[in-house]
PDB file of C-alpha atoms in Angstrom:
ATOM      1  CA  UNK S   1     145.583  93.431 107.347  1.00  0.00           C
ATOM      2  CA  UNK S   2     141.847  94.385 107.331  1.00  0.00           C
ATOM      3  CA  UNK S   3     139.857  92.617 104.618  1.00  0.00           C
ATOM      4  CA  UNK S   4     138.764  95.816 102.867  1.00  0.00           C
ATOM      5  CA  UNK S   5     142.385  96.987 102.705  1.00  0.00           C
ATOM      6  CA  UNK S   6     143.366  93.634 101.226  1.00  0.00           C
ATOM      7  CA  UNK S   7     140.712  94.037  98.567  1.00  0.00           C
ATOM      8  CA  UNK S   8     141.956  97.553  97.819  1.00  0.00           C
ATOM      9  CA  UNK S   9     145.564  96.351  97.410  1.00  0.00           C
ATOM     10  CA  UNK S  10     144.396  93.423  95.272  1.00  0.00           C
ATOM     11  CA  UNK S  11     142.338  95.654  92.998  1.00  0.00           C
ATOM     12  CA  UNK S  12     145.214  98.116  92.647  1.00  0.00           C
ATOM     13  CA  UNK S  13     147.572  95.283  91.764  1.00  0.00           C
ATOM     14  CA  UNK S  14     145.205  93.913  89.125  1.00  0.00           C
ATOM     15  CA  UNK S  15     144.607  97.368  87.650  1.00  0.00           C
ATOM     16  CA  UNK S  16     148.354  98.028  87.480  1.00  0.00           C
ATOM     17  CA  UNK S  17     148.942  94.702  85.693  1.00  0.00           C
ATOM     18  CA  UNK S  18     146.191  95.489  83.160  1.00  0.00           C
ATOM     19  CA  UNK S  19     147.611  98.965  82.482  1.00  0.00           C
ATOM     20  CA  UNK S  20     151.140  97.612  82.027  1.00  0.00           C
ATOM     21  CA  UNK S  21     149.891  94.861  79.721  1.00  0.00           C
ATOM     22  CA  UNK S  22     147.876  97.366  77.719  1.00  0.00           C
ATOM     23  CA  UNK S  23     150.855  99.728  77.368  1.00  0.00           C
ATOM     24  CA  UNK S  24     153.092  96.894  76.237  1.00  0.00           C
ATOM     25  CA  UNK S  25     150.544  95.605  73.800  1.00  0.00           C
ATOM     26  CA  UNK S  26     149.895  99.028  72.299  1.00  0.00           C
ATOM     27  CA  UNK S  27     153.626  99.589  71.800  1.00  0.00           C
ATOM     28  CA  UNK S  28     153.948  96.303  69.958  1.00  0.00           C
ATOM     29  CA  UNK S  29     150.720  96.653  68.031  1.00  0.00           C
ATOM     30  CA  UNK S  30     151.501 100.166  66.778  1.00  0.00           C
ATOM     31  CA  UNK S  31     154.316  98.617  64.791  1.00  0.00           C
ATOM     32  CA  UNK S  32     151.981  96.169  63.076  1.00  0.00           C
ATOM     33  CA  UNK S  33     148.289  97.030  63.042  1.00  0.00           C
ATOM     34  CA  UNK S  34     145.798  99.353  64.719  1.00  0.00           C
ATOM     35  CA  UNK S  35     143.256  96.565  64.409  1.00  0.00           C
ATOM     36  CA  UNK S  36     145.047  94.537  67.065  1.00  0.00           C
ATOM     37  CA  UNK S  37     144.643  97.396  69.539  1.00  0.00           C
ATOM     38  CA  UNK S  38     140.925  97.506  68.954  1.00  0.00           C
ATOM     39  CA  UNK S  39     140.615  93.755  69.365  1.00  0.00           C
ATOM     40  CA  UNK S  40     142.571  93.826  72.610  1.00  0.00           C
ATOM     41  CA  UNK S  41     140.435  96.606  74.079  1.00  0.00           C
ATOM     42  CA  UNK S  42     137.258  94.722  73.175  1.00  0.00           C
ATOM     43  CA  UNK S  43     138.562  91.494  74.704  1.00  0.00           C
ATOM     44  CA  UNK S  44     139.706  93.111  77.940  1.00  0.00           C
ATOM     45  CA  UNK S  45     136.999  95.651  78.649  1.00  0.00           C
ATOM     46  CA  UNK S  46     133.783  94.758  76.813  1.00  0.00           C
ATOM     47  CA  UNK S  47     133.124  91.419  78.570  1.00  0.00           C
ATOM     48  CA  UNK S  48     133.709  93.123  81.916  1.00  0.00           C
ATOM     49  CA  UNK S  49     131.091  95.784  81.097  1.00  0.00           C
ATOM     50  CA  UNK S  50     128.549  93.172  80.047  1.00  0.00           C
ATOM     51  CA  UNK S  51     129.013  91.090  83.172  1.00  0.00           C
ATOM     52  CA  UNK S  52     128.453  94.130  85.388  1.00  0.00           C
ATOM     53  CA  UNK S  53     125.279  95.130  83.544  1.00  0.00           C
ATOM     54  CA  UNK S  54     123.805  91.641  83.720  1.00  0.00           C
ATOM     55  CA  UNK S  55     124.862  90.847  87.295  1.00  0.00           C
ATOM     56  CA  UNK S  56     121.892  89.205  89.087  1.00  0.00           C
ATOM     57  CA  UNK S  57     120.510  90.771  92.218  1.00  0.00           C
ATOM     58  CA  UNK S  58     117.385  90.774  94.347  1.00  0.00           C
ATOM     59  CA  UNK S  59     115.659  93.965  95.424  1.00  0.00           C
ATOM     60  CA  UNK S  60     113.172  95.198  98.005  1.00  0.00           C
ATOM     61  CA  UNK S  61     111.477  97.489  95.457  1.00  0.00           C
ATOM     62  CA  UNK S  62     107.665  97.708  95.428  1.00  0.00           C
ATOM     63  CA  UNK S  63     105.799  99.842  92.875  1.00  0.00           C
ATOM     64  CA  UNK S  64     102.089 100.537  92.463  1.00  0.00           C
ATOM     65  CA  UNK S  65     100.171 102.460  89.808  1.00  0.00           C
ATOM     66  CA  UNK S  66      97.547 104.836  91.172  1.00  0.00           C
ATOM     67  CA  UNK S  67      94.988 107.360  90.000  1.00  0.00           C
ATOM     68  CA  UNK S  68      93.878 106.123  86.572  1.00  0.00           C
ATOM     69  CA  UNK S  69      90.372 104.988  87.471  1.00  0.00           C
ATOM     70  CA  UNK S  70      89.212 107.878  89.671  1.00  0.00           C
ATOM     71  CA  UNK S  71      88.052 105.641  92.512  1.00  0.00           C
ATOM     72  CA  UNK S  72      88.910 108.301  95.130  1.00  0.00           C
ATOM     73  CA  UNK S  73      91.941 106.325  96.285  1.00  0.00           C
ATOM     74  CA  UNK S  74      94.541 108.376  98.177  1.00  0.00           C
ATOM     75  CA  UNK S  75      98.195 107.674  98.932  1.00  0.00           C
ATOM     76  CA  UNK S  76      97.254 107.218 102.579  1.00  0.00           C
ATOM     77  CA  UNK S  77      94.851 104.383 101.695  1.00  0.00           C
ATOM     78  CA  UNK S  78      97.799 102.207 100.669  1.00  0.00           C
ATOM     79  CA  UNK S  79      99.764 100.396 103.426  1.00  0.00           C
ATOM     80  CA  UNK S  80     103.455 101.281 103.176  1.00  0.00           C
ATOM     81  CA  UNK S  81     106.100  98.985 104.605  1.00  0.00           C
ATOM     82  CA  UNK S  82     109.028 101.041 105.880  1.00  0.00           C
ATOM     83  CA  UNK S  83     111.443  98.234 104.992  1.00  0.00           C
ATOM     84  CA  UNK S  84     110.959  98.471 101.226  1.00  0.00           C
ATOM     85  CA  UNK S  85     111.679 101.053  98.561  1.00  0.00           C
ATOM     86  CA  UNK S  86     108.172 102.179  97.642  1.00  0.00           C
ATOM     87  CA  UNK S  87     107.229 103.860  94.344  1.00  0.00           C
ATOM     88  CA  UNK S  88     103.815 105.300  93.570  1.00  0.00           C
ATOM     89  CA  UNK S  89     103.281 105.752  89.816  1.00  0.00           C
ATOM     90  CA  UNK S  90     100.696 108.406  88.942  1.00  0.00           C
ATOM     91  CA  UNK S  91      98.632 107.282  85.956  1.00  0.00           C
ATOM     92  CA  UNK S  92      98.689 109.017  83.527  1.00  0.00           C
ATOM     93  CA  UNK S  93     100.239 112.097  81.947  1.00  0.00           C
ATOM     94  CA  UNK S  94      99.184 112.150  78.278  1.00  0.00           C
ATOM     95  CA  UNK S  95      99.978 114.409  75.347  1.00  0.00           C
ATOM     96  CA  UNK S  96      96.328 115.070  74.548  1.00  0.00           C
ATOM     97  CA  UNK S  97      94.072 118.034  75.245  1.00  0.00           C
ATOM     98  CA  UNK S  98      92.329 118.206  78.593  1.00  0.00           C
ATOM     99  CA  UNK S  99      89.243 116.226  77.583  1.00  0.00           C
ATOM    100  CA  UNK S 100      90.137 113.581  74.987  1.00  0.00           C
ATOM    101  CA  UNK S 101      92.842 112.090  72.773  1.00  0.00           C
ATOM    102  CA  UNK S 102      91.083 112.682  69.475  1.00  0.00           C
ATOM    103  CA  UNK S 103      93.624 115.467  68.840  1.00  0.00           C
ATOM    104  CA  UNK S 104      97.139 114.533  70.048  1.00  0.00           C
ATOM    105  CA  UNK S 105      99.245 117.504  71.170  1.00  0.00           C
ATOM    106  CA  UNK S 106     102.727 116.410  69.983  1.00  0.00           C
ATOM    107  CA  UNK S 107     104.400 116.095  73.360  1.00  0.00           C
ATOM    108  CA  UNK S 108     102.448 118.740  75.278  1.00  0.00           C
ATOM    109  CA  UNK S 109     101.448 116.683  78.314  1.00  0.00           C
ATOM    110  CA  UNK S 110      98.481 117.174  80.600  1.00  0.00           C
ATOM    111  CA  UNK S 111      97.556 115.491  83.891  1.00  0.00           C
ATOM    112  CA  UNK S 112      94.929 112.758  83.458  1.00  0.00           C
ATOM    113  CA  UNK S 113      95.135 111.102  86.896  1.00  0.00           C
ATOM    114  CA  UNK S 114      92.827 111.763  89.853  1.00  0.00           C
ATOM    115  CA  UNK S 115      94.466 115.054  90.809  1.00  0.00           C
ATOM    116  CA  UNK S 116      91.764 115.875  93.373  1.00  0.00           C
ATOM    117  CA  UNK S 117      92.873 112.984  95.546  1.00  0.00           C
ATOM    118  CA  UNK S 118      96.485 112.865  94.343  1.00  0.00           C
ATOM    119  CA  UNK S 119      97.463 116.517  94.395  1.00  0.00           C
ATOM    120  CA  UNK S 120     100.884 118.183  94.699  1.00  0.00           C
ATOM    121  CA  UNK S 121     100.328 118.781  98.425  1.00  0.00           C
ATOM    122  CA  UNK S 122      99.394 115.133  98.927  1.00  0.00           C
ATOM    123  CA  UNK S 123     102.540 114.022  97.098  1.00  0.00           C
ATOM    124  CA  UNK S 124     104.640 116.215  99.396  1.00  0.00           C
ATOM    125  CA  UNK S 125     102.817 114.905 102.454  1.00  0.00           C
ATOM    126  CA  UNK S 126     103.263 111.186 101.704  1.00  0.00           C
ATOM    127  CA  UNK S 127     106.943 111.698 100.898  1.00  0.00           C
ATOM    128  CA  UNK S 128     107.580 113.670 104.078  1.00  0.00           C
ATOM    129  CA  UNK S 129     105.712 111.087 106.177  1.00  0.00           C
ATOM    130  CA  UNK S 130     107.523 108.112 104.614  1.00  0.00           C
ATOM    131  CA  UNK S 131     111.182 108.653 103.745  1.00  0.00           C
ATOM    132  CA  UNK S 132     111.195 105.428 101.683  1.00  0.00           C
ATOM    133  CA  UNK S 133     108.498 106.697  99.287  1.00  0.00           C
ATOM    134  CA  UNK S 134     109.170 108.128  95.834  1.00  0.00           C
ATOM    135  CA  UNK S 135     106.549 109.218  93.322  1.00  0.00           C
ATOM    136  CA  UNK S 136     106.719 108.991  89.537  1.00  0.00           C
ATOM    137  CA  UNK S 137     104.376 109.731  86.672  1.00  0.00           C
ATOM    138  CA  UNK S 138     103.541 107.388  83.810  1.00  0.00           C
ATOM    139  CA  UNK S 139     103.210 108.534  80.203  1.00  0.00           C
ATOM    140  CA  UNK S 140     100.551 107.254  77.853  1.00  0.00           C
ATOM    141  CA  UNK S 141      98.347 104.453  79.065  1.00  0.00           C
ATOM    142  CA  UNK S 142      95.620 102.890  76.984  1.00  0.00           C
ATOM    143  CA  UNK S 143      92.922 105.461  76.312  1.00  0.00           C
ATOM    144  CA  UNK S 144      90.968 108.548  77.291  1.00  0.00           C
ATOM    145  CA  UNK S 145      87.234 108.131  76.759  1.00  0.00           C
ATOM    146  CA  UNK S 146      86.736 106.573  73.345  1.00  0.00           C
ATOM    147  CA  UNK S 147      90.166 107.544  71.998  1.00  0.00           C
ATOM    148  CA  UNK S 148      93.465 105.703  72.288  1.00  0.00           C
ATOM    149  CA  UNK S 149      96.321 107.544  73.981  1.00  0.00           C
ATOM    150  CA  UNK S 150      98.584 107.088  70.963  1.00  0.00           C
ATOM    151  CA  UNK S 151     102.206 108.070  70.499  1.00  0.00           C
ATOM    152  CA  UNK S 152     101.876 110.486  67.573  1.00  0.00           C
ATOM    153  CA  UNK S 153     104.817 112.909  67.160  1.00  0.00           C
ATOM    154  CA  UNK S 154     105.089 115.487  64.382  1.00  0.00           C
ATOM    155  CA  UNK S 155     108.877 115.162  64.514  1.00  0.00           C
ATOM    156  CA  UNK S 156     111.481 113.993  66.991  1.00  0.00           C
ATOM    157  CA  UNK S 157     112.786 117.469  67.801  1.00  0.00           C
ATOM    158  CA  UNK S 158     109.380 119.137  68.201  1.00  0.00           C
ATOM    159  CA  UNK S 159     107.989 116.288  70.322  1.00  0.00           C
ATOM    160  CA  UNK S 160     111.013 116.216  72.623  1.00  0.00           C
ATOM    161  CA  UNK S 161     110.994 120.009  73.010  1.00  0.00           C
ATOM    162  CA  UNK S 162     107.292 120.074  73.908  1.00  0.00           C
ATOM    163  CA  UNK S 163     107.598 117.059  76.193  1.00  0.00           C
ATOM    164  CA  UNK S 164     110.489 118.535  78.146  1.00  0.00           C
ATOM    165  CA  UNK S 165     108.731 121.850  78.636  1.00  0.00           C
ATOM    166  CA  UNK S 166     105.396 120.388  79.737  1.00  0.00           C
ATOM    167  CA  UNK S 167     106.741 117.507  81.829  1.00  0.00           C
ATOM    168  CA  UNK S 168     109.278 119.579  83.733  1.00  0.00           C
ATOM    169  CA  UNK S 169     106.449 121.915  84.758  1.00  0.00           C
ATOM    170  CA  UNK S 170     104.312 118.978  85.939  1.00  0.00           C
ATOM    171  CA  UNK S 171     107.166 117.252  87.733  1.00  0.00           C
ATOM    172  CA  UNK S 172     108.224 120.369  89.576  1.00  0.00           C
ATOM    173  CA  UNK S 173     104.646 121.179  90.551  1.00  0.00           C
ATOM    174  CA  UNK S 174     104.045 117.661  91.887  1.00  0.00           C
ATOM    175  CA  UNK S 175     107.525 117.130  93.404  1.00  0.00           C
ATOM    176  CA  UNK S 176     108.094 113.940  91.392  1.00  0.00           C
ATOM    177  CA  UNK S 177     111.148 111.686  91.280  1.00  0.00           C
ATOM    178  CA  UNK S 178     110.856 109.565  88.168  1.00  0.00           C
ATOM    179  CA  UNK S 179     109.126 108.721  84.916  1.00  0.00           C
ATOM    180  CA  UNK S 180     107.477 105.592  83.513  1.00  0.00           C
ATOM    181  CA  UNK S 181     106.820 105.008  79.795  1.00  0.00           C
ATOM    182  CA  UNK S 182     103.518 103.192  79.214  1.00  0.00           C
ATOM    183  CA  UNK S 183     102.515 103.974  75.628  1.00  0.00           C
ATOM    184  CA  UNK S 184     100.464 101.110  74.187  1.00  0.00           C
ATOM    185  CA  UNK S 185      99.422 102.515  70.777  1.00  0.00           C
ATOM    186  CA  UNK S 186     101.699 104.002  68.143  1.00  0.00           C
ATOM    187  CA  UNK S 187     101.350 106.218  65.070  1.00  0.00           C
ATOM    188  CA  UNK S 188     105.117 106.260  64.568  1.00  0.00           C
ATOM    189  CA  UNK S 189     107.768 103.679  63.750  1.00  0.00           C
ATOM    190  CA  UNK S 190     109.955 102.051  66.437  1.00  0.00           C
ATOM    191  CA  UNK S 191     113.051 104.142  65.644  1.00  0.00           C
ATOM    192  CA  UNK S 192     111.126 107.403  66.042  1.00  0.00           C
ATOM    193  CA  UNK S 193     109.698 106.180  69.350  1.00  0.00           C
ATOM    194  CA  UNK S 194     113.168 105.193  70.529  1.00  0.00           C
ATOM    195  CA  UNK S 195     114.674 108.581  69.655  1.00  0.00           C
ATOM    196  CA  UNK S 196     111.853 110.617  71.179  1.00  0.00           C
ATOM    197  CA  UNK S 197     111.674 108.693  74.453  1.00  0.00           C
ATOM    198  CA  UNK S 198     115.420 108.125  74.676  1.00  0.00           C
ATOM    199  CA  UNK S 199     116.267 111.801  74.231  1.00  0.00           C
ATOM    200  CA  UNK S 200     113.528 112.789  76.680  1.00  0.00           C
ATOM    201  CA  UNK S 201     114.774 110.446  79.416  1.00  0.00           C
ATOM    202  CA  UNK S 202     118.418 111.316  78.785  1.00  0.00           C
ATOM    203  CA  UNK S 203     117.787 115.052  79.067  1.00  0.00           C
ATOM    204  CA  UNK S 204     115.650 114.694  82.188  1.00  0.00           C
ATOM    205  CA  UNK S 205     118.329 112.560  83.852  1.00  0.00           C
ATOM    206  CA  UNK S 206     121.261 114.732  82.764  1.00  0.00           C
ATOM    207  CA  UNK S 207     119.551 117.793  84.227  1.00  0.00           C
ATOM    208  CA  UNK S 208     118.644 116.119  87.517  1.00  0.00           C
ATOM    209  CA  UNK S 209     114.886 116.335  86.929  1.00  0.00           C
ATOM    210  CA  UNK S 210     114.422 112.575  87.478  1.00  0.00           C
ATOM    211  CA  UNK S 211     116.440 109.978  89.347  1.00  0.00           C
ATOM    212  CA  UNK S 212     114.950 106.876  87.684  1.00  0.00           C
ATOM    213  CA  UNK S 213     113.051 105.780  84.587  1.00  0.00           C
ATOM    214  CA  UNK S 214     111.061 102.679  83.705  1.00  0.00           C
ATOM    215  CA  UNK S 215     109.294 101.222  80.694  1.00  0.00           C
ATOM    216  CA  UNK S 216     106.056  99.229  80.643  1.00  0.00           C
ATOM    217  CA  UNK S 217     105.863  96.967  77.575  1.00  0.00           C
ATOM    218  CA  UNK S 218     103.644  93.938  77.089  1.00  0.00           C
ATOM    219  CA  UNK S 219     103.697  90.894  74.834  1.00  0.00           C
ATOM    220  CA  UNK S 220     102.272  92.336  71.630  1.00  0.00           C
ATOM    221  CA  UNK S 221     104.387  92.331  68.459  1.00  0.00           C
ATOM    222  CA  UNK S 222     103.902  96.027  67.666  1.00  0.00           C
ATOM    223  CA  UNK S 223     104.380  97.099  71.270  1.00  0.00           C
ATOM    224  CA  UNK S 224     107.477  94.936  71.697  1.00  0.00           C
ATOM    225  CA  UNK S 225     109.053  96.237  68.480  1.00  0.00           C
ATOM    226  CA  UNK S 226     108.853  99.810  69.791  1.00  0.00           C
ATOM    227  CA  UNK S 227     110.172  99.063  73.271  1.00  0.00           C
ATOM    228  CA  UNK S 228     112.930  96.781  72.003  1.00  0.00           C
ATOM    229  CA  UNK S 229     114.128  99.564  69.701  1.00  0.00           C
ATOM    230  CA  UNK S 230     114.185 101.909  72.702  1.00  0.00           C
ATOM    231  CA  UNK S 231     116.008  99.301  74.780  1.00  0.00           C
ATOM    232  CA  UNK S 232     118.602  98.688  72.087  1.00  0.00           C
ATOM    233  CA  UNK S 233     119.455 102.382  71.750  1.00  0.00           C
ATOM    234  CA  UNK S 234     118.874 103.703  75.267  1.00  0.00           C
ATOM    235  CA  UNK S 235     118.658 100.687  77.564  1.00  0.00           C
ATOM    236  CA  UNK S 236     121.422 102.034  79.780  1.00  0.00           C
ATOM    237  CA  UNK S 237     119.062 104.857  80.825  1.00  0.00           C
ATOM    238  CA  UNK S 238     116.200 102.540  81.820  1.00  0.00           C
ATOM    239  CA  UNK S 239     116.264 101.470  85.463  1.00  0.00           C
ATOM    240  CA  UNK S 240     113.252  99.117  85.571  1.00  0.00           C
ATOM    241  CA  UNK S 241     111.094  97.100  83.169  1.00  0.00           C
ATOM    242  CA  UNK S 242     107.479  96.965  84.385  1.00  0.00           C
ATOM    243  CA  UNK S 243     106.380  94.113  82.155  1.00  0.00           C
ATOM    244  CA  UNK S 244     102.573  94.304  82.035  1.00  0.00           C
ATOM    245  CA  UNK S 245     101.942  91.074  80.210  1.00  0.00           C
ATOM    246  CA  UNK S 246     102.524  89.043  83.363  1.00  0.00           C
ATOM    247  CA  UNK S 247      98.986  89.882  84.459  1.00  0.00           C
ATOM    248  CA  UNK S 248      97.545  90.009  80.941  1.00  0.00           C
ATOM    249  CA  UNK S 249      98.060  86.287  80.515  1.00  0.00           C
ATOM    250  CA  UNK S 250      95.205  83.899  81.268  1.00  0.00           C
ATOM    251  CA  UNK S 251      93.696  83.908  84.719  1.00  0.00           C
ATOM    252  CA  UNK S 252      94.748  80.279  85.165  1.00  0.00           C
ATOM    253  CA  UNK S 253      98.467  81.014  84.762  1.00  0.00           C
ATOM    254  CA  UNK S 254     100.536  78.559  86.817  1.00  0.00           C
ATOM    255  CA  UNK S 255     103.725  79.210  88.747  1.00  0.00           C
ATOM    256  CA  UNK S 256     105.860  77.372  86.176  1.00  0.00           C
ATOM    257  CA  UNK S 257     104.226  79.284  83.314  1.00  0.00           C
ATOM    258  CA  UNK S 258     104.845  82.565  85.105  1.00  0.00           C
ATOM    259  CA  UNK S 259     108.528  81.702  85.580  1.00  0.00           C
ATOM    260  CA  UNK S 260     108.759  80.821  81.885  1.00  0.00           C
ATOM    261  CA  UNK S 261     107.173  84.132  80.859  1.00  0.00           C
ATOM    262  CA  UNK S 262     109.519  85.991  83.190  1.00  0.00           C
ATOM    263  CA  UNK S 263     112.630  84.321  81.763  1.00  0.00           C
ATOM    264  CA  UNK S 264     111.506  85.066  78.204  1.00  0.00           C
ATOM    265  CA  UNK S 265     111.043  88.765  78.896  1.00  0.00           C
ATOM    266  CA  UNK S 266     114.306  88.937  80.821  1.00  0.00           C
ATOM    267  CA  UNK S 267     115.978  87.698  77.635  1.00  0.00           C
ATOM    268  CA  UNK S 268     114.126  90.279  75.545  1.00  0.00           C
ATOM    269  CA  UNK S 269     115.400  93.048  77.841  1.00  0.00           C
ATOM    270  CA  UNK S 270     118.774  91.523  78.553  1.00  0.00           C
ATOM    271  CA  UNK S 271     120.548  93.119  81.490  1.00  0.00           C
ATOM    272  CA  UNK S 272     117.392  94.957  82.591  1.00  0.00           C
ATOM    273  CA  UNK S 273     115.665  94.780  85.953  1.00  0.00           C
ATOM    274  CA  UNK S 274     112.431  93.086  84.919  1.00  0.00           C
ATOM    275  CA  UNK S 275     109.863  93.274  87.730  1.00  0.00           C
ATOM    276  CA  UNK S 276     107.326  90.613  88.648  1.00  0.00           C
ATOM    277  CA  UNK S 277     103.717  91.812  88.668  1.00  0.00           C
ATOM    278  CA  UNK S 278     100.079  91.022  89.369  1.00  0.00           C
ATOM    279  CA  UNK S 279      96.753  92.805  88.855  1.00  0.00           C
ATOM    280  CA  UNK S 280      94.888  93.598  92.050  1.00  0.00           C
ATOM    281  CA  UNK S 281      91.400  92.797  90.754  1.00  0.00           C
ATOM    282  CA  UNK S 282      92.448  89.201  89.997  1.00  0.00           C
ATOM    283  CA  UNK S 283      91.260  89.348  86.384  1.00  0.00           C
ATOM    284  CA  UNK S 284      94.347  87.797  84.808  1.00  0.00           C
ATOM    285  CA  UNK S 285      97.782  86.320  85.230  1.00  0.00           C
ATOM    286  CA  UNK S 286      99.082  84.652  88.371  1.00  0.00           C
ATOM    287  CA  UNK S 287      97.347  85.975  91.493  1.00  0.00           C
ATOM    288  CA  UNK S 288      98.688  86.013  95.072  1.00  0.00           C
ATOM    289  CA  UNK S 289      96.043  83.422  95.992  1.00  0.00           C
ATOM    290  CA  UNK S 290      97.245  81.042  93.290  1.00  0.00           C
ATOM    291  CA  UNK S 291     100.993  81.230  93.745  1.00  0.00           C
ATOM    292  CA  UNK S 292     102.355  84.646  92.786  1.00  0.00           C
ATOM    293  CA  UNK S 293     104.528  84.836  95.901  1.00  0.00           C
ATOM    294  CA  UNK S 294     105.674  81.244  95.404  1.00  0.00           C
ATOM    295  CA  UNK S 295     106.903  82.331  91.979  1.00  0.00           C
ATOM    296  CA  UNK S 296     108.585  85.349  93.566  1.00  0.00           C
ATOM    297  CA  UNK S 297     110.325  83.097  96.089  1.00  0.00           C
ATOM    298  CA  UNK S 298     111.699  80.984  93.251  1.00  0.00           C
ATOM    299  CA  UNK S 299     112.913  84.061  91.416  1.00  0.00           C
ATOM    300  CA  UNK S 300     114.510  85.281  94.627  1.00  0.00           C
ATOM    301  CA  UNK S 301     116.322  81.971  95.104  1.00  0.00           C
ATOM    302  CA  UNK S 302     117.806  82.520  91.624  1.00  0.00           C
ATOM    303  CA  UNK S 303     118.645  86.184  92.461  1.00  0.00           C
ATOM    304  CA  UNK S 304     116.203  87.386  89.790  1.00  0.00           C
ATOM    305  CA  UNK S 305     113.653  89.187  91.960  1.00  0.00           C
ATOM    306  CA  UNK S 306     114.388  92.802  91.037  1.00  0.00           C
ATOM    307  CA  UNK S 307     111.128  93.997  92.573  1.00  0.00           C
ATOM    308  CA  UNK S 308     107.340  93.749  92.353  1.00  0.00           C
ATOM    309  CA  UNK S 309     104.772  96.083  90.856  1.00  0.00           C
ATOM    310  CA  UNK S 310     100.977  96.100  90.986  1.00  0.00           C
ATOM    311  CA  UNK S 311      98.217  97.390  88.765  1.00  0.00           C
ATOM    312  CA  UNK S 312      96.637  99.098  90.586  1.00  0.00           C
ATOM    313  CA  UNK S 313      95.843 100.802  93.875  1.00  0.00           C
ATOM    314  CA  UNK S 314      92.532 101.964  92.378  1.00  0.00           C
ATOM    315  CA  UNK S 315      91.236  98.360  92.262  1.00  0.00           C
ATOM    316  CA  UNK S 316      92.800  97.086  95.460  1.00  0.00           C
TER     317      UNK S 316
END
């Protein structure tokens, strides 16, 4: 019998046994206590769900932020390996007016990346030239001019409504595939952030506007409290964790330190695909010259290398 057919028969047999056991247990439990049914369901199904979510795997994903520093960098300036899944992340879309963030706009997003060199036609061109390329936009970032790009909603419903309207327009105009959440400053509590971002991502995914979403936290108590709240409530909607702190650590970070930082953040975002990262100007963290790819090889040997991302093409 072919191996795949054997697997099919085996799975069917196991499923049948589970169903029969469940039916028998329910019949018996209904005579005594509904609580026993609940306990049985948790014991049988919940551990299975957790093991699937946390299953280790390596990936050939490569992601790079682009456009934040207006250095006239184009998509075509970046070498693209056809053997990897390649994501450009346009940086940034921000809910501020067109010139500064002194007056937040409650979810009405505008383009703040280098749109002259990274235009809708250029997005279409790079995607048509390279079938392995997808393009996303990132929300937030650090600042515009002298003002922080802060998360500052008037209410959950109004922010989500404005964000959906403005972002769908931008994403359709630029032919984008995904969204990245990179807020670093907050004028709202973690639960409000979680509800706003969670409902935004859920609606965009449910309506087929995006095919993936990522978050970009770093190791600051306030920042982590907001992203952990989002992860706890909506982690199943988040495909990747672009953890920025890997390159915000000291420039002399060693391979063993990097692995330790990685394991800590993987625990913080349990079950998530935490990506390894470096900064292209060499100003912090573990650089390629000092062992970044050695660290990646170790992660790969432990089936923990979910991908790599870089900040940023502008400085490369």
